[in-house]
Coordinates of C-alpha atoms in Angstrom, one line a residue:
M1 CA 0.1 0.0 0.0
S2 CA 1.3 3.5 -0.9
D3 CA 2.1 6.3 1.6
L4 CA -0.7 8.2 0.0
E5 CA -3.2 5.5 0.6
S6 CA -2.1 5.0 4.3
L7 CA -2.6 8.8 4.8
E8 CA -6.1 8.4 3.3
I9 CA -6.9 5.9 5.9
E10 CA -5.5 7.9 8.7
T11 CA -7.6 10.8 7.4
I12 CA -10.8 8.9 7.4
V13 CA -10.3 7.6 10.8
R14 CA -9.5 11.0 12.2
L15 CA -12.6 12.5 10.5
L16 CA -14.7 9.7 12.1
S17 CA -13.3 10.2 15.5
K18 CA -13.4 14.1 15.4
T19 CA -16.2 16.0 17.2
P20 CA -18.5 17.9 17.4
R21 CA -21.4 16.1 16.1
A22 CA -22.8 19.1 14.3
T23 CA -20.1 18.7 11.7
I24 CA -20.6 14.8 11.3
Q25 CA -22.5 15.0 8.0
A26 CA -19.9 17.1 6.2
R27 CA -17.1 14.8 7.7
Y28 CA -18.9 11.7 6.6
E29 CA -19.2 12.9 3.0
D30 CA -15.5 13.7 3.0
C31 CA -14.7 10.2 4.1
T32 CA -17.1 8.8 1.7
A33 CA -15.4 10.6 -1.2
I34 CA -12.0 9.4 -0.2
A35 CA -13.3 5.8 0.0
A36 CA -15.2 6.0 -3.3
R37 CA -11.8 6.2 -5.1
H38 CA -11.1 2.8 -4.2
L39 CA -14.5 1.1 -4.7
K40 CA -13.8 -0.6 -8.0
D41 CA -10.1 -1.7 -7.6
G42 CA -8.9 -1.0 -4.0
S43 CA -9.9 -4.2 -2.1
E44 CA -6.5 -4.1 -0.2
F45 CA -7.2 -0.4 0.6
L46 CA -10.8 -1.1 1.7
F47 CA -9.7 -4.0 4.0
A48 CA -7.1 -1.9 5.6
L49 CA -9.5 0.8 6.2
I50 CA -12.0 -1.6 7.9
K51 CA -9.2 -3.0 10.0
A52 CA -8.0 0.6 11.0
A53 CA -11.6 1.7 11.8
V54 CA -12.1 -1.4 14.3
E55 CA -8.9 -0.8 15.8
A56 CA -9.7 2.9 16.5
D57 CA -13.3 2.0 17.5
V58 CA -14.9 4.2 14.8
H59 CA -16.2 1.3 12.8
Q60 CA -19.9 1.6 13.7
T61 CA -20.9 3.7 10.6
N62 CA -22.7 3.0 7.3
L63 CA -19.6 3.8 5.4
I64 CA -17.5 1.0 7.2
D65 CA -20.5 -1.4 6.9
D66 CA -20.9 -0.6 3.1
V67 CA -17.2 -1.0 1.9
I68 CA -17.6 -4.6 2.8
S69 CA -19.6 -5.2 -0.4
F70 CA -16.6 -3.9 -2.6
L71 CA -14.1 -6.5 -1.0
D72 CA -12.9 -9.2 -3.3
D73 CA -13.4 -12.8 -2.2
T74 CA -9.7 -13.1 -0.7
H75 CA -10.1 -10.0 1.4
L76 CA -13.8 -11.0 2.5
A77 CA -12.2 -14.2 3.8
R78 CA -9.5 -12.4 5.8
L79 CA -11.9 -9.9 7.2
A80 CA -14.1 -12.8 8.5
F81 CA -11.1 -14.3 10.2
F82 CA -10.0 -10.8 11.5
L83 CA -13.7 -10.1 13.0
Q84 CA -13.9 -13.5 14.6
G85 CA -10.7 -12.8 16.3
K86 CA -12.0 -9.5 17.6
V87 CA -15.1 -11.2 18.9
K88 CA -13.0 -13.5 21.2
C89 CA -11.4 -10.4 22.4
G90 CA -14.7 -8.8 23.5
I91 CA -14.9 -6.2 20.9
D92 CA -18.3 -5.2 19.5
V93 CA -18.1 -6.0 15.7
E94 CA -21.7 -7.3 15.5
D95 CA -22.7 -5.2 12.5
L96 CA -19.7 -6.0 10.5
L97 CA -19.8 -9.6 11.3
A98 CA -23.5 -9.7 10.0
H99 CA -22.6 -8.2 6.7
V100 CA -19.8 -10.6 6.0
A101 CA -21.8 -13.6 7.0
L102 CA -24.7 -12.8 4.7
Q103 CA -22.2 -12.6 2.0
A104 CA -20.1 -15.6 2.9
P105 CA -21.9 -17.8 5.4
E106 CA -19.5 -20.6 4.7
L107 CA -16.9 -18.7 6.4
F108 CA -18.6 -19.0 9.8
P109 CA -19.7 -21.8 12.2
A110 CA -23.5 -22.5 12.6
S111 CA -23.3 -20.9 16.2
T112 CA -22.3 -17.6 14.7
L113 CA -24.8 -17.8 12.0
G114 CA -27.6 -18.6 14.5
D115 CA -27.0 -15.3 16.3
I116 CA -28.0 -13.4 13.0
P117 CA -31.8 -12.6 12.9
D118 CA -32.1 -13.0 9.2
F119 CA -30.8 -16.6 9.2
A120 CA -33.3 -17.5 11.9
D121 CA -36.0 -16.3 9.4
W122 CA -34.5 -18.2 6.5
L123 CA -34.3 -21.5 8.7
T124 CA -38.0 -21.6 7.5
H125 CA -37.1 -22.7 4.1
E126 CA -36.4 -26.1 3.0
D127 CA -32.7 -25.8 2.7
P128 CA -31.6 -22.6 4.2
H129 CA -27.9 -23.3 3.7
S130 CA -28.3 -23.9 -0.1
P131 CA -30.6 -21.1 -1.2
P132 CA -32.4 -21.5 -4.6
A133 CA -30.9 -19.5 -7.6
C134 CA -32.6 -16.2 -8.3
H135 CA -32.2 -13.2 -10.5
H136 CA -32.1 -9.4 -9.8
F137 CA -33.9 -6.7 -11.8
I138 CA -31.2 -4.4 -13.3
F139 CA -32.5 -1.1 -14.2
E140 CA -31.4 0.6 -17.5
E141 CA -30.8 3.9 -15.6
G142 CA -28.7 2.0 -12.8
A143 CA -29.3 2.8 -9.1
P144 CA -32.3 5.2 -8.2
S145 CA -31.1 8.8 -8.8
D146 CA -31.7 9.7 -5.0
M147 CA -29.0 7.5 -3.8
S148 CA -26.6 10.3 -3.1
F149 CA -23.5 8.5 -1.7
P150 CA -21.1 6.5 -4.2
T151 CA -21.1 3.4 -2.0
H152 CA -25.0 3.3 -2.6
R153 CA -25.0 4.2 -6.3
N154 CA -22.1 1.8 -7.1
H155 CA -23.3 -1.4 -4.9
P156 CA -22.4 -4.4 -6.9
T157 CA -26.2 -5.5 -6.8
W158 CA -27.3 -2.5 -9.0
H159 CA -24.6 -3.3 -11.7
L160 CA -24.8 -6.9 -12.2
P161 CA -24.2 -8.1 -15.8
E162 CA -27.8 -8.6 -17.1
A163 CA -28.9 -11.0 -19.8
G164 CA -32.0 -11.7 -22.0
P165 CA -34.6 -9.2 -23.3
S166 CA -35.6 -5.7 -21.7
F167 CA -39.1 -5.2 -20.3
A168 CA -41.1 -2.6 -18.5
V169 CA -41.2 -2.3 -14.8
G170 CA -43.8 0.1 -13.2
G171 CA -46.5 2.2 -14.9
E172 CA -50.2 2.2 -14.7
G173 CA -52.1 -0.9 -14.5
M174 CA -55.0 -2.2 -16.6
A175 CA -57.3 -2.9 -13.7
T176 CA -59.1 -0.9 -11.2
C177 CA -59.3 -1.7 -7.4
P178 CA -62.7 -2.5 -6.5
A179 CA -62.3 -1.2 -2.8
C180 CA -60.8 2.3 -3.4
G181 CA -61.4 2.7 -7.1
N182 CA -57.8 3.7 -7.9
R183 CA -56.0 2.3 -11.0
L184 CA -53.7 -0.7 -10.2
V185 CA -50.0 -0.2 -10.4
H186 CA -48.1 -2.4 -12.8
L187 CA -45.2 -4.1 -11.3
V188 CA -43.8 -6.2 -14.2
T189 CA -45.0 -8.7 -16.9
L190 CA -43.2 -12.0 -16.8
N191 CA -42.9 -13.8 -20.2
D192 CA -40.5 -16.8 -20.6
L193 CA -37.8 -14.8 -18.9
G194 CA -34.0 -15.9 -18.8
G195 CA -34.3 -18.1 -21.9
Q196 CA -36.2 -20.7 -19.9
R197 CA -39.1 -21.4 -22.1
G198 CA -42.2 -22.1 -20.1
A199 CA -40.5 -21.5 -16.9
F200 CA -42.4 -18.1 -16.3
P201 CA -45.7 -18.1 -18.4
R202 CA -46.8 -14.7 -19.3
L203 CA -48.2 -13.1 -16.3
R204 CA -48.9 -9.4 -15.8
L205 CA -48.5 -8.5 -12.1
E206 CA -50.4 -5.5 -10.8
T207 CA -51.5 -4.2 -7.3
C208 CA -53.2 -1.6 -5.4
E209 CA -50.5 0.5 -3.8
G210 CA -53.0 1.7 -1.0
S211 CA -53.1 -1.7 0.7
L212 CA -51.1 -3.0 3.7
E213 CA -53.0 -6.2 3.8
P214 CA -52.7 -9.1 1.3
T215 CA -54.6 -8.5 -2.0
Y216 CA -55.7 -11.1 -4.4
Y217 CA -56.0 -11.3 -8.3
S218 CA -57.0 -13.8 -10.8
H219 CA -55.3 -14.2 -14.2
D220 CA -56.9 -15.0 -17.4
A221 CA -55.1 -17.2 -20.1
A222 CA -53.2 -14.2 -21.3
G223 CA -52.0 -13.4 -17.9
V224 CA -54.1 -10.2 -17.4
P225 CA -55.1 -9.7 -13.8
T226 CA -58.5 -9.1 -12.3
P227 CA -58.9 -8.3 -8.6
I228 CA -60.9 -10.7 -6.5
A229 CA -62.0 -11.0 -2.9
P230 CA -60.9 -10.6 -0.2
F231 CA -60.4 -6.9 -1.0
H232 CA -58.4 -4.5 1.0
S233 CA -60.2 -1.7 3.1
S234 CA -61.0 1.4 1.1
D235 CA -59.1 3.4 3.9
D236 CA -56.2 1.0 4.4
F237 CA -53.4 3.4 3.3
A238 CA -52.8 6.3 1.0
S239 CA -49.3 5.5 -0.7
E240 CA -47.6 7.7 -3.2
R241 CA -48.7 6.9 -6.6
A242 CA -46.2 4.7 -8.3
T243 CA -46.7 5.4 -12.1
K244 CA -43.0 5.8 -13.3
E245 CA -42.1 3.3 -15.8
S246 CA -38.6 2.0 -16.1
I247 CA -36.6 -0.5 -18.4
A248 CA -35.1 -3.5 -16.7
R249 CA -33.4 -6.8 -17.6
L250 CA -32.6 -9.8 -15.4
A251 CA -29.2 -10.6 -14.2
P252 CA -28.4 -14.0 -12.6
T253 CA -27.6 -13.4 -9.0
P254 CA -24.2 -14.3 -7.8
Q255 CA -23.8 -16.6 -4.9
R256 CA -22.5 -13.7 -2.8
W257 CA -26.0 -12.0 -3.1
L258 CA -28.3 -15.0 -2.7
R259 CA -29.1 -13.8 0.9
Q260 CA -30.0 -10.0 1.5
S261 CA -31.2 -8.5 4.6
Y262 CA -33.7 -5.6 4.4
G263 CA -32.3 -4.2 7.8
I264 CA -28.6 -4.4 6.5
S265 CA -29.6 -3.3 3.1
N266 CA -31.4 -0.2 4.4
S267 CA -32.0 1.0 0.8
R268 CA -28.5 0.8 -0.2
Q269 CA -28.6 -2.5 -1.9
N270 CA -30.7 -3.7 -5.0
L271 CA -33.7 -5.6 -3.4
F272 CA -35.6 -6.1 -6.6
R273 CA -35.3 -9.7 -6.9
L274 CA -37.2 -12.6 -8.7
G275 CA -37.0 -16.0 -7.0
G276 CA -34.8 -17.0 -4.2
L277 CA -35.3 -16.0 -0.6
P278 CA -37.4 -13.1 0.4
S279 CA -35.7 -10.1 2.4
W280 CA -38.2 -10.0 5.3
I281 CA -38.8 -6.9 7.4
Q282 CA -41.0 -8.4 10.1
G283 CA -40.3 -12.0 9.8
P284 CA -41.7 -14.5 7.4
Q285 CA -45.4 -13.8 6.2
F286 CA -46.6 -16.4 3.7
P287 CA -50.2 -15.8 2.5
V288 CA -52.5 -18.8 1.8
V289 CA -54.6 -19.5 -1.1
P290 CA -58.1 -18.0 -0.2
G291 CA -60.4 -20.6 1.4
T292 CA -57.4 -23.1 1.9
D293 CA -54.5 -23.6 4.4
R294 CA -52.0 -23.9 1.5
K295 CA -49.3 -21.5 1.6
M296 CA -48.3 -19.7 -1.6
K297 CA -44.6 -19.8 -2.8
F298 CA -42.4 -16.6 -3.1
L299 CA -42.1 -15.3 -6.4
L300 CA -40.6 -11.8 -6.3
Q301 CA -40.1 -8.7 -4.3
F302 CA -39.9 -5.0 -5.0
D303 CA -38.3 -2.3 -2.7
S304 CA -39.4 1.1 -1.9
L305 CA -37.2 2.6 -4.6
A306 CA -37.0 3.3 -8.3
G307 CA -40.3 4.9 -8.5
F308 CA -42.1 2.7 -5.9
F309 CA -43.1 3.3 -2.4
W310 CA -45.0 1.0 -0.2
G311 CA -46.9 2.1 2.9
S312 CA -44.6 4.3 4.9
G313 CA -41.6 2.6 3.3
G314 CA -40.8 -1.0 3.0
M315 CA -41.2 -4.0 0.7
L316 CA -43.7 -5.6 -1.6
Y317 CA -43.8 -9.3 -1.9
V318 CA -45.4 -11.4 -4.6
F319 CA -46.3 -15.1 -3.8
G320 CA -48.2 -17.7 -5.6
M321 CA -49.2 -21.4 -5.6
K322 CA -49.8 -23.8 -8.5
K323 CA -53.4 -25.1 -8.4
A324 CA -55.3 -27.7 -10.3
G325 CA -55.8 -26.2 -13.7
S326 CA -54.7 -22.7 -12.5
H327 CA -51.9 -20.7 -11.0
A328 CA -51.8 -18.6 -7.9
I329 CA -50.0 -15.5 -7.1
C330 CA -49.7 -13.2 -4.1
R331 CA -47.3 -10.4 -4.0
N332 CA -46.9 -14.0 -3.7
T333 CA -47.2 -17.4 -7.1
R334 CA -47.7 -19.7 -10.5
D335 CA -49.4 -22.5 -13.1
A336 CA -50.6 -23.1 -16.8
T337 CA -53.8 -21.3 -17.7
S338 CA -54.9 -18.8 -15.2
Y339 CA -53.6 -17.4 -11.9
S340 CA -55.2 -16.1 -8.6
A341 CA -52.8 -13.6 -7.0
A342 CA -52.1 -11.7 -3.9
S343 CA -50.0 -8.8 -3.0
L344 CA -48.6 -8.2 0.5
S345 CA -46.7 -5.3 1.6
A346 CA -44.8 -4.8 4.8
V347 CA -43.9 -1.7 6.6
P348 CA -40.9 -1.4 9.1

């Protein structure tokens, strides 16, 4: 590492240590600007920065949390070893440990993973240690424009190499909500995505953004939705209208990002995902097919970013369940000729 890089690390640690708190925002921005110069090719620098911040006890900041995502696999493994050593010394590195464990759980014993709340949620899945493959939605415009910090805009999950055709995300829906009379919001239309013919029958997903409870939809053979009972209350919630339309593609999700925590992401990572494991806010909430006790299957999730806003800020989940001669969805679903769907939003 060069003398200049060592000086930059010393500067960040000094600025993070400095008082008064009245100047912390400006100092944080200065620190972020320094770190940003090393995000793409500075894994050695970023690893040294995290170590120095821990040694100086100034590591409990979003900046130090965020740079973990930009470490290469070798330095991520070195950081896991370093942090576990600090835990044995009684030093509080819980937040940093959680970030590393989510990205590389194989580096930690089961006892460590058991102390991370998100892993407790994922234990409800059939094989939590081998999560299913999934895809990220990668937007043509990149990360949302309101993500001001470089560590947010440049997070790897916003810039995964996409594949396949482009498609529209967002915009106005075709149907109207019977409960509140508002036009539904179009989420996305799935149609043989990822080159897996028949894997995703044509399915237009729409939802009422005013509902904080599960809402259900049936789908005809062309995948067009129709709201069905039970409907949400007409005075459930007044969300911000999500009518912006964006262009997106799908990117196969790398092993490192198969598990994402809503709390740890905190609107910094891309949580627009198709398949895989949900990023729960308040613990697992799987809707059931109306009139039965059959839990729906997780299909996709949309964050309160990129033109969407759920409740007072949170996640929208889509689920579904295959039924005899039909499909089921539910911010939840899936099948062959028609669908019933439900959308479920959670608020922190």
